[in-house]
Each structure stands twice: as structure tokens, then as C-alpha cells.
PDB file of C-alpha atoms in Angstrom:
ATOM      1  CA  MET A 421      -6.002  12.418 -12.941  1.00  0.00           C
ATOM      2  CA  ALA A 422      -7.205  12.117 -16.532  1.00  0.00           C
ATOM      3  CA  GLN A 423     -10.541  10.434 -17.052  1.00  0.00           C
ATOM      4  CA  PRO A 424     -10.707   7.436 -19.351  1.00  0.00           C
ATOM      5  CA  GLU A 425     -12.739   7.500 -22.568  1.00  0.00           C
ATOM      6  CA  ASN A 426     -14.362   4.216 -21.631  1.00  0.00           C
ATOM      7  CA  ILE A 427     -14.681   2.317 -18.418  1.00  0.00           C
ATOM      8  CA  THR A 428     -15.525  -1.363 -17.937  1.00  0.00           C
ATOM      9  CA  ILE A 429     -17.584  -2.276 -14.894  1.00  0.00           C
ATOM     10  CA  ASN A 430     -18.612  -5.882 -14.244  1.00  0.00           C
ATOM     11  CA  GLY A 431     -17.823  -6.833 -17.824  1.00  0.00           C
ATOM     12  CA  THR A 432     -19.824  -4.003 -19.444  1.00  0.00           C
ATOM     13  CA  THR A 433     -18.034  -1.099 -21.154  1.00  0.00           C
ATOM     14  CA  TYR A 434     -19.471   2.410 -20.760  1.00  0.00           C
ATOM     15  CA  ALA A 435     -18.478   5.707 -22.343  1.00  0.00           C
ATOM     16  CA  PHE A 436     -17.199   7.798 -19.439  1.00  0.00           C
ATOM     17  CA  SER A 437     -19.094  10.796 -20.809  1.00  0.00           C
ATOM     18  CA  SER A 438     -22.375   8.861 -20.507  1.00  0.00           C
ATOM     19  CA  LEU A 439     -21.993   8.218 -16.788  1.00  0.00           C
ATOM     20  CA  SER A 440     -24.103  10.151 -14.296  1.00  0.00           C
ATOM     21  CA  ASP A 441     -22.452  12.715 -12.062  1.00  0.00           C
ATOM     22  CA  ALA A 442     -22.780  10.254  -9.163  1.00  0.00           C
ATOM     23  CA  ALA A 443     -21.079   7.479 -11.149  1.00  0.00           C
ATOM     24  CA  ARG A 444     -18.287   9.854 -12.204  1.00  0.00           C
ATOM     25  CA  GLY A 445     -17.846  10.783  -8.563  1.00  0.00           C
ATOM     26  CA  HIS A 446     -17.502   7.124  -7.641  1.00  0.00           C
ATOM     27  CA  VAL A 447     -14.909   6.627 -10.381  1.00  0.00           C
ATOM     28  CA  ALA A 448     -12.958   9.600  -9.015  1.00  0.00           C
ATOM     29  CA  SER A 449     -13.170   8.137  -5.507  1.00  0.00           C
ATOM     30  CA  ILE A 450     -11.918   4.762  -6.727  1.00  0.00           C
ATOM     31  CA  GLN A 451      -8.994   6.462  -8.462  1.00  0.00           C
ATOM     32  CA  ALA A 452      -8.165   8.397  -5.296  1.00  0.00           C
ATOM     33  CA  VAL A 453      -8.298   5.248  -3.182  1.00  0.00           C
ATOM     34  CA  ASP A 454      -6.133   3.361  -5.696  1.00  0.00           C
ATOM     35  CA  ALA A 455      -3.559   6.166  -5.524  1.00  0.00           C
ATOM     36  CA  GLU A 456      -3.614   6.064  -1.712  1.00  0.00           C
ATOM     37  CA  ILE A 457      -3.157   2.287  -1.696  1.00  0.00           C
ATOM     38  CA  ALA A 458      -0.165   2.662  -4.019  1.00  0.00           C
ATOM     39  CA  ARG A 459       1.298   5.356  -1.734  1.00  0.00           C
ATOM     40  CA  LEU A 460       0.819   3.193   1.342  1.00  0.00           C
ATOM     41  CA  GLN A 461       2.390   0.181  -0.385  1.00  0.00           C
ATOM     42  CA  LEU A 462       5.435   2.332  -1.139  1.00  0.00           C
ATOM     43  CA  GLN A 463       5.578   3.462   2.508  1.00  0.00           C
ATOM     44  CA  MET A 464       5.288  -0.170   3.593  1.00  0.00           C
ATOM     45  CA  GLY A 465       8.269  -1.085   1.399  1.00  0.00           C
ATOM     46  CA  ILE A 466      10.289   1.746   2.915  1.00  0.00           C
ATOM     47  CA  ALA A 467       9.370   0.655   6.447  1.00  0.00           C
ATOM     48  CA  GLN A 468      10.180  -2.999   5.715  1.00  0.00           C
ATOM     49  CA  THR A 469      13.584  -2.016   4.314  1.00  0.00           C
ATOM     50  CA  ALA A 470      14.310   0.035   7.431  1.00  0.00           C
ATOM     51  CA  ARG A 471      13.203  -2.839   9.663  1.00  0.00           C
ATOM     52  CA  ASN A 472      15.506  -5.238   7.843  1.00  0.00           C
ATOM     53  CA  ALA A 473      18.397  -2.795   8.322  1.00  0.00           C
ATOM     54  CA  TYR A 474      17.666  -2.573  12.065  1.00  0.00           C
ATOM     55  CA  VAL A 475      17.523  -6.356  12.352  1.00  0.00           C
ATOM     56  CA  GLY A 476      20.884  -6.561  10.605  1.00  0.00           C
ATOM     57  CA  ALA A 477      22.349  -3.901  12.889  1.00  0.00           C
ATOM     58  CA  LEU A 478      21.011  -5.714  15.957  1.00  0.00           C
ATOM     59  CA  ALA A 479      22.512  -9.002  14.798  1.00  0.00           C
ATOM     60  CA  ALA A 480      25.869  -7.280  14.304  1.00  0.00           C
ATOM     61  CA  ALA A 481      25.676  -5.723  17.778  1.00  0.00           C
ATOM     62  CA  LEU A 482      25.043  -9.021  19.587  1.00  0.00           C
ATOM     63  CA  PRO A 483      27.887 -11.100  20.983  1.00  0.00           C
ATOM     64  CA  ALA A 484      29.420 -13.402  18.410  1.00  0.00           C
ATOM     65  CA  ASN A 485      29.551 -16.492  20.625  1.00  0.00           C
ATOM     66  CA  ALA A 486      26.608 -18.635  21.590  1.00  0.00           C
ATOM     67  CA  GLU A 487      27.555 -18.294  25.247  1.00  0.00           C
ATOM     68  CA  ALA A 488      25.887 -14.926  25.659  1.00  0.00           C
ATOM     69  CA  PRO A 489      24.645 -14.360  29.186  1.00  0.00           C
ATOM     70  CA  ALA A 490      21.080 -15.547  29.676  1.00  0.00           C
ATOM     71  CA  VAL A 491      18.483 -13.229  31.096  1.00  0.00           C
ATOM     72  CA  ALA A 492      16.830 -14.499  34.278  1.00  0.00           C
ATOM     73  CA  PRO A 493      13.105 -15.132  33.783  1.00  0.00           C
ATOM     74  CA  THR A 494      10.825 -12.614  35.428  1.00  0.00           C
ATOM     75  CA  ALA A 495       7.927 -13.677  37.599  1.00  0.00           C
TER      76      ALA A 495
END
């Protein structure tokens, strides 16, 4: 991922080239975590879409009338 020319942290702008190696490492870690969060959000959207499809398929597979046989409660 390309590094920015400047970075703003807590309202202060710094030249990326002036950051220490440790600070640059933290920036890289933040970028990696942001990318992982974006990937997981995409996966979550895919999973939610699949879940909605299964719910729709289940609804279509259930009896159409409201007189479906009741399940006896278990003790």
C-alpha cells in the first residue's frame, strides 16, 4: 500500500518521511487492520445475503396454511 505524503494524527499533520521507524510501523499496522476490517465487512455482507436466501427458502418450504402441525413440547 502506498504511503501518504502527510498524515494527520490527533489534529496535527506530520510529513510521513519525518516519522520514526516505529511510527511508520504503526501506520503500516493500522493500514493492514483497516484492510482486514474492510475484508471482513465484505464477508459479513456475503454471509448476510446467504442467510436471507436461506430464510426465504425455508419460508417457501413451510406449509402455506396456518394449521401446520404443532410440535409437542419436550420436557
